[in-house]
Coordinates of C-alpha atoms and ligand atoms in Angstrom, one line a residue:
S466 CA 0.0 -0.1 -0.2
V467 CA 1.4 3.2 -1.1
A468 CA 2.2 6.2 1.4
H469 CA 2.7 9.6 -0.2
P470 CA 4.8 12.1 1.8
F471 CA 3.2 15.4 2.9
Y472 CA 6.3 17.6 3.5
G473 CA 9.0 18.7 1.5
T474 CA 7.4 17.9 -2.0
A475 CA 7.4 21.2 -3.5
E476 CA 3.4 20.8 -4.6
Q477 CA 1.0 19.3 -2.6
A478 CA 0.0 15.7 -3.2
G479 CA -3.2 14.9 -4.7
I480 CA -2.7 17.2 -8.1
R481 CA 0.1 15.4 -10.0
T482 CA -0.4 12.1 -8.0
E483 CA -1.7 9.4 -9.9
P484 CA -5.5 9.5 -9.5
Q485 CA -6.6 7.0 -7.0
R486 CA -9.9 5.1 -6.8
Y487 CA -12.2 7.2 -4.1
C488 CA -12.5 10.7 -3.3
V489 CA -14.0 12.6 -0.5
Y490 CA -14.3 16.5 -1.2
M491 CA -15.5 18.7 1.3
T492 CA -15.9 22.7 1.6
F493 CA -16.0 24.8 4.6
D494 CA -17.0 28.4 5.7
L495 CA -14.9 30.0 8.2
S496 CA -17.0 31.0 11.2
S497 CA -14.3 32.8 13.0
P498 CA -13.5 36.1 12.1
L499 CA -9.6 35.7 13.2
A500 CA -6.9 35.2 11.2
S501 CA -5.3 33.5 14.3
D502 CA -8.0 30.9 14.5
L503 CA -7.5 30.1 10.6
Q504 CA -3.6 30.0 11.2
V505 CA -4.1 27.6 14.1
L506 CA -6.4 25.4 11.9
L507 CA -4.2 25.1 9.1
A508 CA -1.3 24.4 11.5
R509 CA -3.4 21.6 13.1
W510 CA -4.8 20.3 9.7
S511 CA -1.1 20.0 8.3
G512 CA 0.0 18.1 11.3
A513 CA -2.7 15.7 11.0
I514 CA -2.5 15.3 7.2
A515 CA 0.9 14.1 7.8
Q516 CA -0.1 11.4 10.0
V517 CA -3.3 10.1 8.1
M518 CA -1.2 10.2 4.7
Q519 CA 1.2 7.5 6.5
G520 CA -1.6 5.4 7.5
K521 CA -1.4 6.7 11.2
T522 CA -4.1 8.0 13.4
I523 CA -4.4 11.7 14.2
G524 CA -4.0 10.9 17.9
Q525 CA -5.3 8.4 20.5
V526 CA -8.6 6.4 19.5
E527 CA -9.1 5.4 23.3
P528 CA -7.4 8.1 25.6
N529 CA -5.6 7.0 28.7
R530 CA -8.5 8.7 30.8
T531 CA -11.5 6.9 29.9
D532 CA -13.7 10.0 30.7
A533 CA -11.8 11.8 27.7
V534 CA -13.3 11.8 24.2
G535 CA -11.2 10.1 21.5
V536 CA -9.1 12.2 19.6
D537 CA -9.0 10.0 16.4
T538 CA -12.4 8.4 15.6
G539 CA -10.8 5.0 14.8
E540 CA -12.4 3.5 11.6
A541 CA -9.2 3.8 9.9
L542 CA -7.1 1.4 12.3
G543 CA -5.9 -1.5 10.5
L544 CA -6.6 -0.1 7.0
A545 CA -3.1 0.7 5.2
P546 CA -2.3 4.2 4.0
A547 CA -4.0 3.3 0.6
G548 CA -2.1 6.0 -1.3
L549 CA -4.1 8.9 0.9
T550 CA -3.6 12.4 -0.3
V551 CA -5.4 15.2 1.4
T552 CA -5.0 18.5 -0.3
V553 CA -5.8 21.8 1.1
G554 CA -7.6 24.7 -0.7
L555 CA -7.9 28.4 0.5
G556 CA -11.2 30.2 -0.9
P557 CA -11.4 33.6 -2.5
R558 CA -12.9 35.2 0.8
L559 CA -9.9 34.7 2.7
F560 CA -8.1 37.7 0.7
T561 CA -11.2 39.9 0.4
D562 CA -12.7 39.9 3.7
A563 CA -10.8 42.7 5.5
S564 CA -11.0 40.9 9.1
Y565 CA -8.4 38.4 8.0
G566 CA -5.8 41.0 6.8
L567 CA -4.8 39.0 4.0
A568 CA -5.7 41.0 0.9
K569 CA -1.6 41.7 0.1
Q570 CA -1.2 38.0 0.2
K571 CA -3.7 37.4 -2.6
P572 CA -2.7 35.0 -5.2
T573 CA -2.5 37.0 -8.4
L574 CA -5.4 35.6 -10.1
M575 CA -7.6 34.6 -7.1
R576 CA -11.3 35.8 -7.4
A577 CA -14.8 34.3 -7.6
L578 CA -15.5 32.5 -10.8
A579 CA -17.6 34.3 -13.2
T580 CA -21.3 33.1 -13.8
L581 CA -20.9 31.0 -16.8
P582 CA -23.5 29.8 -19.7
S583 CA -25.7 26.9 -18.5
D584 CA -24.9 27.3 -15.1
A585 CA -27.6 25.8 -12.8
M586 CA -26.0 26.5 -9.4
T587 CA -27.7 25.2 -6.2
P588 CA -26.3 28.0 -3.8
A589 CA -26.0 25.3 -1.1
L590 CA -23.4 23.3 -3.3
T591 CA -21.2 26.5 -4.2
G592 CA -18.3 28.1 -2.7
G593 CA -16.5 27.8 0.5
D594 CA -13.7 29.3 2.3
L595 CA -11.5 26.2 2.6
S596 CA -11.5 22.8 0.5
L597 CA -10.0 19.5 1.3
Q598 CA -9.6 16.8 -1.4
A599 CA -9.0 13.4 0.0
C600 CA -8.2 10.8 -2.3
A601 CA -7.5 6.9 -1.6
D602 CA -7.6 3.8 -3.0
D603 CA -9.8 2.9 0.0
P604 CA -12.9 4.9 0.6
Q605 CA -13.1 4.3 4.3
V606 CA -9.4 6.0 4.4
A607 CA -10.8 9.0 2.5
Y608 CA -13.7 9.3 4.7
H609 CA -11.8 8.9 7.8
A610 CA -9.5 11.8 6.8
I611 CA -12.2 14.2 6.1
R612 CA -14.4 13.4 8.9
D613 CA -11.4 13.9 11.5
L614 CA -10.4 17.3 9.9
A615 CA -13.9 18.4 9.7
R616 CA -14.1 17.6 13.5
M617 CA -10.6 19.3 14.1
A618 CA -12.4 22.4 12.5
K619 CA -15.3 22.9 15.0
G620 CA -15.5 26.3 16.4
T621 CA -13.5 27.9 13.5
A622 CA -15.0 26.6 10.2
A623 CA -18.2 24.8 9.4
T624 CA -18.9 22.2 6.8
R625 CA -20.6 23.7 3.7
W626 CA -20.8 20.8 1.0
T627 CA -19.5 17.6 0.1
V628 CA -19.3 15.1 -2.6
M629 CA -18.4 11.6 -2.4
G630 CA -16.4 10.1 -5.7
F631 CA -15.7 6.9 -7.0
G632 CA -14.1 5.2 -10.0
R633 CA -11.5 7.8 -10.8
A634 CA -12.7 9.8 -14.1
S635 CA -9.2 11.0 -15.2
A636 CA -5.8 9.3 -16.3
G637 CA -2.8 9.3 -15.0
K638 CA 0.4 9.0 -17.0
D639 CA 0.8 5.3 -16.3
Q640 CA -2.7 4.2 -16.1
A641 CA -5.3 2.8 -18.2
T642 CA -7.7 5.3 -19.2
P643 CA -10.8 4.8 -16.7
R644 CA -14.7 5.5 -17.8
N645 CA -17.0 8.1 -16.5
L646 CA -20.6 7.4 -16.0
M647 CA -21.5 8.0 -19.4
G648 CA -19.5 4.8 -20.2
Y649 CA -16.6 6.7 -22.2
K650 CA -13.1 6.8 -21.5
D651 CA -12.1 9.9 -19.8
G652 CA -8.6 11.8 -19.4
T653 CA -7.3 10.2 -22.9
R654 CA -6.1 13.6 -23.7
N655 CA -5.3 15.0 -20.0
I656 CA -2.2 16.8 -19.2
K657 CA 0.6 14.3 -18.5
E658 CA 4.0 15.6 -19.5
E659 CA 6.3 17.7 -17.2
T660 CA 6.3 20.6 -19.7
D661 CA 2.5 20.9 -19.4
F662 CA 2.5 20.9 -15.9
D663 CA 5.0 23.6 -15.9
K664 CA 3.2 25.5 -18.4
F665 CA -0.3 25.2 -17.4
V666 CA -0.6 23.8 -13.8
W667 CA 2.0 25.6 -11.5
V668 CA 1.7 29.0 -10.7
K669 CA 4.9 31.1 -11.4
D670 CA 4.3 34.7 -11.4
S671 CA 5.5 38.0 -9.7
G672 CA 2.6 37.2 -7.0
P673 CA 3.3 36.5 -3.2
A674 CA 6.4 34.2 -2.8
W675 CA 4.2 31.7 -0.8
T676 CA 1.9 31.0 -3.8
Q677 CA 4.7 30.3 -6.3
G678 CA 4.3 26.5 -7.1
G679 CA 0.7 26.4 -6.0
S680 CA -2.2 25.9 -8.5
Y681 CA -5.9 26.9 -8.7
Q682 CA -8.4 24.3 -8.3
V683 CA -11.8 24.5 -9.6
V684 CA -14.5 22.1 -8.8
R685 CA -17.9 21.7 -10.2
K686 CA -20.5 19.3 -9.4
I687 CA -22.0 18.1 -12.8
Q688 CA -25.3 16.2 -12.8
M689 CA -26.0 13.7 -15.4
N690 CA -29.6 13.1 -16.8
I691 CA -28.3 9.4 -16.7
E692 CA -31.8 8.0 -18.0
N693 CA -32.1 10.2 -20.9
W694 CA -28.4 9.6 -21.8
D695 CA -29.1 5.8 -21.5
A696 CA -32.0 6.0 -24.0
D697 CA -29.9 7.8 -26.4
R698 CA -28.6 5.8 -29.7
I699 CA -25.1 4.7 -29.7
S700 CA -24.4 6.9 -32.9
D701 CA -25.3 10.2 -31.3
Q702 CA -23.6 9.5 -28.0
N703 CA -20.5 9.2 -30.2
T704 CA -21.4 12.3 -32.0
V705 CA -21.7 14.1 -28.6
F706 CA -18.2 13.5 -27.5
G707 CA -16.6 12.9 -30.9
R708 CA -15.3 9.7 -29.9
D709 CA -16.1 5.9 -30.3
K710 CA -17.4 4.6 -27.1
Q711 CA -15.7 1.1 -26.6
A712 CA -12.3 2.1 -28.0
G713 CA -12.3 6.0 -27.2
A714 CA -11.0 6.5 -30.6
P715 CA -11.5 10.1 -32.4
L716 CA -14.2 10.0 -34.8
S717 CA -11.7 11.0 -37.4
G718 CA -10.1 7.7 -37.2
G719 CA -7.1 5.5 -35.5
T720 CA -6.8 4.4 -31.9
E721 CA -7.5 5.9 -28.4
F722 CA -4.5 8.0 -28.6
T723 CA -4.3 9.2 -31.9
T724 CA -4.7 12.8 -32.2
P725 CA -8.1 14.0 -33.4
N726 CA -8.3 15.6 -36.7
F727 CA -10.8 18.2 -36.5
H728 CA -10.8 19.0 -40.2
A729 CA -11.4 15.5 -41.6
T730 CA -14.6 15.1 -43.8
A731 CA -16.8 12.6 -44.5
S732 CA -18.2 11.6 -47.9
D733 CA -21.3 14.3 -47.4
G734 CA -18.8 17.0 -46.6
S735 CA -19.4 17.5 -42.8
T736 CA -16.6 17.1 -40.5
K737 CA -16.3 13.5 -38.8
I738 CA -16.0 15.1 -35.7
S739 CA -18.7 17.6 -35.2
P740 CA -17.8 21.3 -34.3
T741 CA -20.0 21.1 -31.5
A742 CA -19.0 17.8 -30.0
H743 CA -17.3 17.9 -26.6
I744 CA -13.8 17.2 -27.5
A745 CA -13.9 19.8 -30.6
L746 CA -14.8 22.5 -28.3
A747 CA -12.5 21.6 -25.5
A748 CA -9.4 20.8 -27.6
H749 CA -6.2 22.9 -27.1
E750 CA -5.8 23.1 -30.8
N751 CA -9.2 25.0 -30.8
N752 CA -8.7 27.0 -27.7
G753 CA -5.3 29.0 -28.5
G754 CA -3.2 25.9 -27.0
V755 CA -4.7 26.0 -23.6
K756 CA -4.8 23.0 -21.4
I757 CA -5.9 22.2 -17.9
L758 CA -5.5 19.2 -15.7
R759 CA -8.4 17.5 -15.0
R760 CA -8.6 15.2 -12.0
S761 CA -12.2 14.2 -11.7
Y762 CA -14.3 11.4 -10.1
N763 CA -17.7 10.0 -10.7
Y764 CA -20.4 10.4 -7.9
T765 CA -23.8 9.1 -6.8
D766 CA -26.0 10.6 -4.5
G767 CA -28.7 7.6 -4.7
L768 CA -32.1 8.2 -6.3
N769 CA -33.6 11.8 -6.6
Q770 CA -37.2 12.5 -5.6
Y771 CA -38.7 11.1 -8.8
G772 CA -36.7 7.7 -8.2
L773 CA -34.2 8.7 -11.3
L774 CA -30.7 7.9 -10.7
D775 CA -28.9 10.9 -9.2
A776 CA -25.1 10.7 -10.3
G777 CA -22.6 12.6 -12.4
L778 CA -19.2 14.0 -12.3
L779 CA -17.3 15.4 -9.5
F780 CA -15.2 17.5 -12.0
I781 CA -11.7 18.9 -10.4
S782 CA -9.4 20.7 -12.4
Y783 CA -5.9 22.4 -11.3
Q784 CA -4.6 25.4 -13.9
N785 CA -2.0 28.2 -13.2
D786 CA -4.9 30.8 -14.2
P787 CA -8.8 30.4 -13.5
A788 CA -9.6 32.2 -16.8
H789 CA -8.5 29.0 -18.6
F790 CA -11.4 27.1 -17.0
E791 CA -13.6 30.0 -17.6
A792 CA -12.6 30.1 -21.2
L793 CA -13.2 26.5 -21.8
Q794 CA -16.6 26.4 -19.9
T795 CA -18.0 29.7 -21.7
K796 CA -17.5 27.6 -24.8
L797 CA -18.9 24.3 -23.7
G798 CA -21.4 25.8 -21.8
S799 CA -23.1 27.6 -24.8
S800 CA -22.6 25.2 -27.4
D801 CA -21.6 21.4 -26.2
R802 CA -23.7 18.7 -27.5
L803 CA -23.3 17.2 -23.9
N804 CA -25.3 20.2 -22.5
E805 CA -28.8 18.2 -23.1
Y806 CA -27.6 15.6 -20.6
I807 CA -25.8 17.3 -17.9
S808 CA -26.1 20.5 -15.4
H809 CA -23.6 22.0 -13.4
I810 CA -25.2 22.2 -10.1
G811 CA -22.2 23.0 -7.7
S812 CA -19.0 25.1 -7.8
G813 CA -15.8 26.2 -6.4
I814 CA -12.6 27.9 -6.7
F815 CA -9.7 27.2 -4.3
F816 CA -5.9 28.2 -4.2
V817 CA -3.8 25.2 -3.5
P818 CA -0.5 26.3 -1.8
P819 CA 2.5 24.4 -2.3
A820 CA 3.3 21.8 0.3
P821 CA 5.0 22.9 3.5
A822 CA 8.8 22.0 4.2
A823 CA 9.3 19.6 7.3
G824 CA 8.4 21.5 10.6
H825 CA 6.2 23.9 8.8
Y826 CA 2.6 23.9 7.8
I827 CA 0.3 24.9 4.7
A828 CA 0.6 28.4 3.8
E829 CA 2.5 29.5 7.0
A830 CA 4.3 32.3 5.0
M831 CA 0.9 34.0 4.2
F832 CA 0.4 35.0 8.0
A833 CA 4.1 36.6 7.9
Ligands
HEM1299 C1 -12.3 15.6 -23.0 C2 -15.9 13.8 -20.8 C3 -17.1 18.0 -18.6 C4 -12.5 19.5 -20.5 C5 -13.2 14.6 -22.6 C6 -13.7 13.3 -22.9 C7 -14.8 12.9 -22.4 C8 -14.9 13.9 -21.5 C9 -15.0 11.5 -22.4 C10 -12.8 12.5 -24.1 C11 -11.6 11.6 -23.4 C12 -10.4 12.9 -23.1 O1 -9.8 13.2 -23.9 O2 -10.3 12.9 -21.8 C13 -16.7 15.0 -19.9 C14 -17.9 14.9 -19.1 C15 -18.1 16.0 -18.5 C16 -17.2 16.8 -19.0 C17 -18.8 13.3 -18.9 C18 -19.3 16.4 -17.8 C19 -20.2 15.7 -17.0 C20 -15.8 19.1 -18.9 C21 -15.6 20.3 -18.3 C22 -14.4 20.8 -18.9 C23 -14.0 19.5 -19.7 C24 -16.6 21.1 -17.5 C25 -13.7 22.1 -19.0 C26 -14.4 23.3 -18.7 C27 -12.3 18.8 -21.2 C28 -11.1 18.8 -21.9 C29 -10.7 17.4 -22.8 C30 -12.0 16.5 -22.5 C31 -9.9 19.8 -22.1 C32 -10.0 17.1 -24.0 C33 -10.3 17.5 -25.1 C34 -9.0 17.2 -26.0 O3 -8.0 17.5 -26.1 O4 -9.4 16.4 -26.8 N1 -14.4 15.0 -21.6 N2 -16.2 16.0 -19.9 N3 -14.9 18.3 -19.8 N4 -12.9 17.5 -21.6 FE1 -14.6 16.9 -20.6

C-alpha cells in the first residue's frame, strides 16, 4: 500500500499524484473572523494530514483517561495508507474579507468564478472558504481523513458541501484510461507531460512568494441525466463526445491515442468530428493552445425525488489561471452537445498552496 509524503515535496500531493480510486471532497465556511484561528486550523490540519497520509491516527483512539473523548475516531485503524492524499485549498474570501488582513497575500489571479453559460447552481453546493480533497484507494481511508479534519475545524470553520467520488474519471500518465458514468474513457488527452505541468498547472508569477508553485483548483458538481443518456442511440452518443464509446478513438479515425483531426471530412462534406462535439470545443488546438489538468471522479447521491438515478461527475481541474477554465466552460456551456445531458449544479474555486517543508504548515508564510 502506497504512502505519499506530505512534507517537502514542492507541490501538494493529490494534483500530479496518479488518481486513486476514491475521493471525498469537502468545503468549509470560516465561522471565526480571526486570522489567528485560521492559522491554528491550518497548522493543526497540516500535522493531522501528515499523520493520516502515513496510515497513522491523528491522536489517541482510546485516551488514557476513560472519561475523555477520543482524538481519532478510529475507523481507519488497521487499514493501510491506501495511497491517501489530502489536498488543502483556500477560498477567495480569505483574501477579500478585511477581517483576515490577508489582502496583500492574495494569489495574483484569485477571485470568485464568473457566472458561466448553462450554470444551474444550487447555492448550498457552491463556494466555501476552505477545501479538502481526500483521495485514496480505500473509501474508508478517505472518509476517515475528512471526518477527523472536519471535527478539528469545529469552532473555526463549519462544513459547507461535500461530494463522495468513486471510480476515478481521469487518467494519470501510467494508468489505463478509466471511464466516466456515461461509459466513455475520460482523461485520454489529459495533461501528462512535465512541460505541460510547468506551463499550465503550477503558478509562476510575480505574486506573493508563498503562492509560487501552487495551483488554482476549480470544482464543479456536474449532474448527469442518466436515464436520457441511456436512452440515446450509440451513434448520437459518439457524436456528442466526438469519440467512439468502446475504443475511445476519435471519430476522425485511428485508436484511442491518435490525435483527433478536427478538419477530416466525411463523404457528405461534414466534419467527422462535429464542431459542437465535446472534444472539438475543449481541445487545446481550438483554444489557443490552452490545457487544464482534469482530476475528476464519478459520484452518486442515490435516487432523486422522482426515483431517477442521481449521479454525475465531480469535475476537479487544476490550472495556473482560473480564466483558462472559464474560457473553456464559456464555450462548452454555450454550444456543447453534452449540455442536453448534464447540469452544473455545484461550483468552487480554491488556491492550493505548495506543500510545507518539514516542521512547517500549509500557507504558513501567508501569515508573515
Ligand atoms: C475531454 C467527458 C466536462 C474539458 C473529454 C472526453 C470525455 C469527457 C469522455 C474525451 C477523453 C479525454 O480526452 O479525456 C466529460 C464529461 C463531462 C465533462 C462526461 C461532464 C459531465 C468537462 C468540463 C471541462 C472539460 C466542464 C472544462 C471546462 C475537457 C477537455 C478535454 C475533455 C479539455 C480534452 C479534449 C481534447 O484535447 O481532446 N471529456 N467532460 N470537460 N474534456 Fe470533458
